[in-house]
């Protein structure tokens, strides 16, 4: 119903999490009202995104790429972090939330997703395989399942518990008391600190 260039962009924005057709259309019409310079900067930012970033080959954390031949993120490469404790999070934003508490001293594993409520939405299996491989390679003392306290996060944590059960590693989860259905990135730092301290 819209001219093709508009409809094409609407279809792309609709692939973003939580964005429906009406919001997608609002984004596109907002862009039309913005200056051409803004649209060019946005397009360039999107085009260069992958080149300017480093995805850690070990944990999946994403950082600015500054040193040329670096493959590990600053957390994995930091010898003062507890390399035997791995917190498993759904997304990089959840890793950032735990970092903001300034209490967690271990390292991470980013799943880049969860097992959705829908039957056809399955967990991206590559990061799970990588996690199981890390447990074998790195022999961690503890895996902290820090998935979001949502239906999807709980389903994902239970799935990982089953996968990890065969391996010789202690598996803990963040303490309850986190509000149901709220992603970790929106939980205040004190509550997250308590959930970390009370993990079991
Ligand atoms: Zn890393």
PDB file of C-alpha atoms and ligand atoms in Angstrom:
ATOM      1  CA  UNK A   1       0.000   0.000   0.000  1.00  0.00           C
ATOM      2  CA  UNK A   2       3.028   2.300   0.331  1.00  0.00           C
ATOM      3  CA  UNK A   3       5.441   3.154  -2.489  1.00  0.00           C
ATOM      4  CA  UNK A   4       7.962   0.359  -2.843  1.00  0.00           C
ATOM      5  CA  UNK A   5      11.015   2.137  -1.298  1.00  0.00           C
ATOM      6  CA  UNK A   6       8.953   2.870   1.822  1.00  0.00           C
ATOM      7  CA  UNK A   7       7.408  -0.583   2.004  1.00  0.00           C
ATOM      8  CA  UNK A   8      10.841  -2.218   1.652  1.00  0.00           C
ATOM      9  CA  UNK A   9      12.157  -0.270   4.658  1.00  0.00           C
ATOM     10  CA  UNK A  10       9.008  -1.003   6.677  1.00  0.00           C
ATOM     11  CA  UNK A  11       9.538  -4.714   6.015  1.00  0.00           C
ATOM     12  CA  UNK A  12      13.120  -4.411   7.291  1.00  0.00           C
ATOM     13  CA  UNK A  13      12.206  -2.507  10.470  1.00  0.00           C
ATOM     14  CA  UNK A  14       9.523  -5.110  11.187  1.00  0.00           C
ATOM     15  CA  UNK A  15      12.292  -7.667  11.698  1.00  0.00           C
ATOM     16  CA  UNK A  16      13.489  -5.753  14.774  1.00  0.00           C
ATOM     17  CA  UNK A  17      12.445  -7.198  18.173  1.00  0.00           C
ATOM     18  CA  UNK A  18       9.093  -5.900  19.331  1.00  0.00           C
ATOM     19  CA  UNK A  19       8.448  -3.738  16.260  1.00  0.00           C
ATOM     20  CA  UNK A  20       5.068  -4.085  14.576  1.00  0.00           C
ATOM     21  CA  UNK A  21       3.942  -2.700  11.207  1.00  0.00           C
ATOM     22  CA  UNK A  22       2.660   0.624  12.613  1.00  0.00           C
ATOM     23  CA  UNK A  23       5.886   1.389  14.480  1.00  0.00           C
ATOM     24  CA  UNK A  24       7.950   0.321  11.461  1.00  0.00           C
ATOM     25  CA  UNK A  25       5.989   2.766   9.290  1.00  0.00           C
ATOM     26  CA  UNK A  26       6.549   5.545  11.863  1.00  0.00           C
ATOM     27  CA  UNK A  27      10.311   4.937  11.718  1.00  0.00           C
ATOM     28  CA  UNK A  28      10.328   5.239   7.948  1.00  0.00           C
ATOM     29  CA  UNK A  29       8.251   8.436   7.920  1.00  0.00           C
ATOM     30  CA  UNK A  30      10.487   9.828  10.650  1.00  0.00           C
ATOM     31  CA  UNK A  31      13.479   9.154   8.400  1.00  0.00           C
ATOM     32  CA  UNK A  32      11.740  11.005   5.576  1.00  0.00           C
ATOM     33  CA  UNK A  33      11.493  14.057   7.820  1.00  0.00           C
ATOM     34  CA  UNK A  34      15.127  13.848   8.877  1.00  0.00           C
ATOM     35  CA  UNK A  35      17.913  15.574   6.938  1.00  0.00           C
ATOM     36  CA  UNK A  36      19.736  13.787   4.176  1.00  0.00           C
ATOM     37  CA  UNK A  37      22.925  14.038   6.281  1.00  0.00           C
ATOM     38  CA  UNK A  38      21.232  12.102   9.097  1.00  0.00           C
ATOM     39  CA  UNK A  39      20.068   9.387   6.701  1.00  0.00           C
ATOM     40  CA  UNK A  40      23.592   9.089   5.237  1.00  0.00           C
ATOM     41  CA  UNK A  41      25.179   8.867   8.713  1.00  0.00           C
ATOM     42  CA  UNK A  42      22.668   6.214   9.724  1.00  0.00           C
ATOM     43  CA  UNK A  43      23.284   4.202   6.570  1.00  0.00           C
ATOM     44  CA  UNK A  44      27.077   4.485   7.011  1.00  0.00           C
ATOM     45  CA  UNK A  45      26.815   3.479  10.676  1.00  0.00           C
ATOM     46  CA  UNK A  46      24.884   0.369   9.723  1.00  0.00           C
ATOM     47  CA  UNK A  47      27.201  -0.460   6.821  1.00  0.00           C
ATOM     48  CA  UNK A  48      30.375  -0.133   8.934  1.00  0.00           C
ATOM     49  CA  UNK A  49      28.956  -1.778  12.052  1.00  0.00           C
ATOM     50  CA  UNK A  50      30.568  -5.182  11.654  1.00  0.00           C
ATOM     51  CA  UNK A  51      33.937  -3.773  10.544  1.00  0.00           C
ATOM     52  CA  UNK A  52      34.251  -1.537  13.600  1.00  0.00           C
ATOM     53  CA  UNK A  53      33.367  -4.248  16.092  1.00  0.00           C
ATOM     54  CA  UNK A  54      35.036  -7.278  17.533  1.00  0.00           C
ATOM     55  CA  UNK A  55      32.953 -10.327  18.390  1.00  0.00           C
ATOM     56  CA  UNK A  56      34.941 -12.265  20.996  1.00  0.00           C
ATOM     57  CA  UNK A  57      35.713 -15.718  19.629  1.00  0.00           C
ATOM     58  CA  UNK A  58      35.556 -17.155  23.145  1.00  0.00           C
ATOM     59  CA  UNK A  59      32.484 -15.626  24.795  1.00  0.00           C
ATOM     60  CA  UNK A  60      30.626 -13.718  22.065  1.00  0.00           C
ATOM     61  CA  UNK A  61      30.928 -10.321  23.766  1.00  0.00           C
ATOM     62  CA  UNK A  62      30.996  -7.400  21.340  1.00  0.00           C
ATOM     63  CA  UNK A  63      33.413  -4.485  21.667  1.00  0.00           C
ATOM     64  CA  UNK A  64      35.046  -1.785  19.548  1.00  0.00           C
ATOM     65  CA  UNK A  65      37.781  -3.185  17.400  1.00  0.00           C
ATOM     66  CA  UNK A  66      40.900  -1.185  18.270  1.00  0.00           C
ATOM     67  CA  UNK A  67      43.892  -3.491  18.251  1.00  0.00           C
ATOM     68  CA  UNK A  68      44.241  -5.191  14.885  1.00  0.00           C
ATOM     69  CA  UNK A  69      44.765  -8.896  15.495  1.00  0.00           C
ATOM     70  CA  UNK A  70      42.742  -9.203  18.701  1.00  0.00           C
ATOM     71  CA  UNK A  71      40.260 -12.050  18.933  1.00  0.00           C
ATOM     72  CA  UNK A  72      39.395 -11.956  22.657  1.00  0.00           C
ATOM     73  CA  UNK A  73      37.332  -9.254  24.360  1.00  0.00           C
ATOM     74  CA  UNK A  74      38.798  -7.202  27.233  1.00  0.00           C
ATOM     75  CA  UNK A  75      36.950  -9.343  29.819  1.00  0.00           C
ATOM     76  CA  UNK A  76      38.279 -12.674  28.491  1.00  0.00           C
ATOM     77  CA  UNK A  77      41.754 -11.177  28.112  1.00  0.00           C
ATOM     78  CA  UNK A  78      41.755  -9.768  31.663  1.00  0.00           C
ATOM     79  CA  UNK A  79      43.867 -12.072  33.846  1.00  0.00           C
ATOM     80  CA  UNK A  80      42.477 -10.540  37.048  1.00  0.00           C
ATOM     81  CA  UNK A  81      38.983 -11.835  36.204  1.00  0.00           C
ATOM     82  CA  UNK A  82      38.008 -15.239  37.592  1.00  0.00           C
ATOM     83  CA  UNK A  83      38.456 -17.359  34.453  1.00  0.00           C
ATOM     84  CA  UNK A  84      36.839 -20.396  36.117  1.00  0.00           C
ATOM     85  CA  UNK A  85      33.388 -18.820  36.528  1.00  0.00           C
ATOM     86  CA  UNK A  86      31.228 -18.391  33.433  1.00  0.00           C
ATOM     87  CA  UNK A  87      27.933 -16.457  33.492  1.00  0.00           C
ATOM     88  CA  UNK A  88      25.693 -17.471  30.588  1.00  0.00           C
ATOM     89  CA  UNK A  89      23.581 -14.559  29.323  1.00  0.00           C
ATOM     90  CA  UNK A  90      21.120 -14.239  26.462  1.00  0.00           C
ATOM     91  CA  UNK A  91      22.459 -11.044  24.913  1.00  0.00           C
ATOM     92  CA  UNK A  92      25.366  -8.610  25.200  1.00  0.00           C
ATOM     93  CA  UNK A  93      22.989  -6.089  26.869  1.00  0.00           C
ATOM     94  CA  UNK A  94      22.560  -8.589  29.751  1.00  0.00           C
ATOM     95  CA  UNK A  95      26.346  -8.899  30.065  1.00  0.00           C
ATOM     96  CA  UNK A  96      26.507  -5.105  30.328  1.00  0.00           C
ATOM     97  CA  UNK A  97      23.823  -5.189  33.048  1.00  0.00           C
ATOM     98  CA  UNK A  98      25.892  -7.628  35.139  1.00  0.00           C
ATOM     99  CA  UNK A  99      29.032  -5.552  34.539  1.00  0.00           C
ATOM    100  CA  UNK A 100      27.240  -2.468  35.863  1.00  0.00           C
ATOM    101  CA  UNK A 101      26.838  -4.184  39.260  1.00  0.00           C
ATOM    102  CA  UNK A 102      30.672  -4.141  39.558  1.00  0.00           C
ATOM    103  CA  UNK A 103      30.461  -7.242  41.756  1.00  0.00           C
ATOM    104  CA  UNK A 104      30.728 -10.039  39.209  1.00  0.00           C
ATOM    105  CA  UNK A 105      34.377 -10.978  38.682  1.00  0.00           C
ATOM    106  CA  UNK A 106      33.979 -13.981  36.401  1.00  0.00           C
ATOM    107  CA  UNK A 107      33.728 -14.194  32.630  1.00  0.00           C
ATOM    108  CA  UNK A 108      30.789 -14.717  30.265  1.00  0.00           C
ATOM    109  CA  UNK A 109      29.175 -16.697  27.511  1.00  0.00           C
ATOM    110  CA  UNK A 110      26.681 -14.903  25.253  1.00  0.00           C
ATOM    111  CA  UNK A 111      23.974 -17.103  23.733  1.00  0.00           C
ATOM    112  CA  UNK A 112      22.708 -14.471  21.281  1.00  0.00           C
ATOM    113  CA  UNK A 113      19.122 -15.544  21.855  1.00  0.00           C
ATOM    114  CA  UNK A 114      16.795 -17.754  23.832  1.00  0.00           C
ATOM    115  CA  UNK A 115      14.370 -20.579  23.240  1.00  0.00           C
ATOM    116  CA  UNK A 116      11.238 -18.717  22.228  1.00  0.00           C
ATOM    117  CA  UNK A 117       7.728 -19.320  23.405  1.00  0.00           C
ATOM    118  CA  UNK A 118       6.818 -20.275  19.871  1.00  0.00           C
ATOM    119  CA  UNK A 119       7.412 -23.852  18.841  1.00  0.00           C
ATOM    120  CA  UNK A 120       9.423 -22.912  15.782  1.00  0.00           C
ATOM    121  CA  UNK A 121      11.688 -20.481  17.626  1.00  0.00           C
ATOM    122  CA  UNK A 122      14.713 -22.531  18.573  1.00  0.00           C
ATOM    123  CA  UNK A 123      17.884 -21.470  20.289  1.00  0.00           C
ATOM    124  CA  UNK A 124      20.798 -20.583  18.039  1.00  0.00           C
ATOM    125  CA  UNK A 125      22.717 -23.840  18.523  1.00  0.00           C
ATOM    126  CA  UNK A 126      26.232 -22.646  17.634  1.00  0.00           C
ATOM    127  CA  UNK A 127      26.754 -20.676  20.907  1.00  0.00           C
ATOM    128  CA  UNK A 128      25.358 -23.636  22.905  1.00  0.00           C
ATOM    129  CA  UNK A 129      27.786 -26.027  21.234  1.00  0.00           C
ATOM    130  CA  UNK A 130      30.539 -23.523  21.886  1.00  0.00           C
ATOM    131  CA  UNK A 131      29.536 -23.369  25.589  1.00  0.00           C
ATOM    132  CA  UNK A 132      29.651 -27.158  25.933  1.00  0.00           C
ATOM    133  CA  UNK A 133      33.052 -27.150  24.215  1.00  0.00           C
ATOM    134  CA  UNK A 134      34.278 -24.441  26.596  1.00  0.00           C
ATOM    135  CA  UNK A 135      33.242 -26.512  29.620  1.00  0.00           C
ATOM    136  CA  UNK A 136      35.367 -29.372  28.296  1.00  0.00           C
ATOM    137  CA  UNK A 137      38.308 -27.173  27.283  1.00  0.00           C
ATOM    138  CA  UNK A 138      38.407 -24.734  30.188  1.00  0.00           C
ATOM    139  CA  UNK A 139      37.099 -26.937  33.049  1.00  0.00           C
ATOM    140  CA  UNK A 140      35.271 -24.065  34.790  1.00  0.00           C
ATOM    141  CA  UNK A 141      34.312 -24.413  38.450  1.00  0.00           C
ATOM    142  CA  UNK A 142      30.896 -22.845  37.991  1.00  0.00           C
ATOM    143  CA  UNK A 143      28.416 -22.061  35.240  1.00  0.00           C
ATOM    144  CA  UNK A 144      25.960 -19.347  36.300  1.00  0.00           C
ATOM    145  CA  UNK A 145      22.812 -19.464  34.199  1.00  0.00           C
ATOM    146  CA  UNK A 146      21.943 -15.756  34.065  1.00  0.00           C
ATOM    147  CA  UNK A 147      19.191 -15.929  31.483  1.00  0.00           C
ATOM    148  CA  UNK A 148      16.350 -13.423  31.786  1.00  0.00           C
ATOM    149  CA  UNK A 149      13.589 -14.193  34.358  1.00  0.00           C
ATOM    150  CA  UNK A 150      11.071 -14.613  31.539  1.00  0.00           C
ATOM    151  CA  UNK A 151       9.287 -17.676  30.179  1.00  0.00           C
ATOM    152  CA  UNK A 152      11.811 -17.843  27.350  1.00  0.00           C
ATOM    153  CA  UNK A 153      14.775 -17.321  29.680  1.00  0.00           C
ATOM    154  CA  UNK A 154      13.583 -20.041  32.078  1.00  0.00           C
ATOM    155  CA  UNK A 155      13.009 -22.459  29.203  1.00  0.00           C
ATOM    156  CA  UNK A 156      16.490 -21.709  27.931  1.00  0.00           C
ATOM    157  CA  UNK A 157      18.028 -22.208  31.409  1.00  0.00           C
ATOM    158  CA  UNK A 158      16.263 -25.575  31.845  1.00  0.00           C
ATOM    159  CA  UNK A 159      17.461 -26.676  28.422  1.00  0.00           C
ATOM    160  CA  UNK A 160      21.043 -25.711  29.298  1.00  0.00           C
ATOM    161  CA  UNK A 161      20.795 -27.466  32.684  1.00  0.00           C
ATOM    162  CA  UNK A 162      19.940 -30.693  30.855  1.00  0.00           C
ATOM    163  CA  UNK A 163      22.756 -30.205  28.350  1.00  0.00           C
ATOM    164  CA  UNK A 164      25.277 -29.445  31.111  1.00  0.00           C
ATOM    165  CA  UNK A 165      24.133 -32.255  33.429  1.00  0.00           C
ATOM    166  CA  UNK A 166      26.318 -34.806  31.632  1.00  0.00           C
ATOM    167  CA  UNK A 167      29.398 -32.661  32.196  1.00  0.00           C
ATOM    168  CA  UNK A 168      31.280 -32.421  35.464  1.00  0.00           C
ATOM    169  CA  UNK A 169      30.552 -28.795  36.346  1.00  0.00           C
ATOM    170  CA  UNK A 170      28.604 -26.986  39.057  1.00  0.00           C
ATOM    171  CA  UNK A 171      25.604 -25.184  37.560  1.00  0.00           C
ATOM    172  CA  UNK A 172      23.876 -22.340  39.439  1.00  0.00           C
ATOM    173  CA  UNK A 173      21.125 -19.885  38.598  1.00  0.00           C
ATOM    174  CA  UNK A 174      20.500 -16.314  39.668  1.00  0.00           C
ATOM    175  CA  UNK A 175      18.417 -16.108  42.830  1.00  0.00           C
ATOM    176  CA  UNK A 176      14.697 -15.618  42.395  1.00  0.00           C
ATOM    177  CA  UNK A 177      13.331 -12.304  43.569  1.00  0.00           C
ATOM    178  CA  UNK A 178      13.909 -10.850  40.158  1.00  0.00           C
ATOM    179  CA  UNK A 179      10.595  -9.636  38.789  1.00  0.00           C
ATOM    180  CA  UNK A 180       9.070 -12.114  36.368  1.00  0.00           C
ATOM    181  CA  UNK A 181       9.086 -11.096  32.751  1.00  0.00           C
ATOM    182  CA  UNK A 182      11.630  -8.291  33.082  1.00  0.00           C
ATOM    183  CA  UNK A 183      14.876  -8.575  31.111  1.00  0.00           C
ATOM    184  CA  UNK A 184      18.099  -8.224  33.103  1.00  0.00           C
ATOM    185  CA  UNK A 185      19.025  -5.034  31.270  1.00  0.00           C
ATOM    186  CA  UNK A 186      16.077  -3.295  32.989  1.00  0.00           C
ATOM    187  CA  UNK A 187      16.748  -4.645  36.500  1.00  0.00           C
ATOM    188  CA  UNK A 188      18.300  -2.158  38.926  1.00  0.00           C
ATOM    189  CA  UNK A 189      21.863  -2.799  40.035  1.00  0.00           C
ATOM    190  CA  UNK A 190      21.083  -3.563  43.702  1.00  0.00           C
ATOM    191  CA  UNK A 191      18.529  -6.241  42.785  1.00  0.00           C
ATOM    192  CA  UNK A 192      20.971  -7.786  40.316  1.00  0.00           C
ATOM    193  CA  UNK A 193      23.737  -7.776  42.937  1.00  0.00           C
ATOM    194  CA  UNK A 194      21.446  -9.651  45.339  1.00  0.00           C
ATOM    195  CA  UNK A 195      20.418 -12.113  42.640  1.00  0.00           C
ATOM    196  CA  UNK A 196      24.092 -12.804  41.923  1.00  0.00           C
ATOM    197  CA  UNK A 197      25.010 -13.151  45.607  1.00  0.00           C
ATOM    198  CA  UNK A 198      22.066 -15.476  46.247  1.00  0.00           C
ATOM    199  CA  UNK A 199      22.582 -17.740  43.242  1.00  0.00           C
ATOM    200  CA  UNK A 200      22.049 -21.407  43.910  1.00  0.00           C
TER     201      UNK A 200
HETATM  202 ZN1  LIG B   1      35.200 -12.656  25.554  1.00  0.00          ZN
END
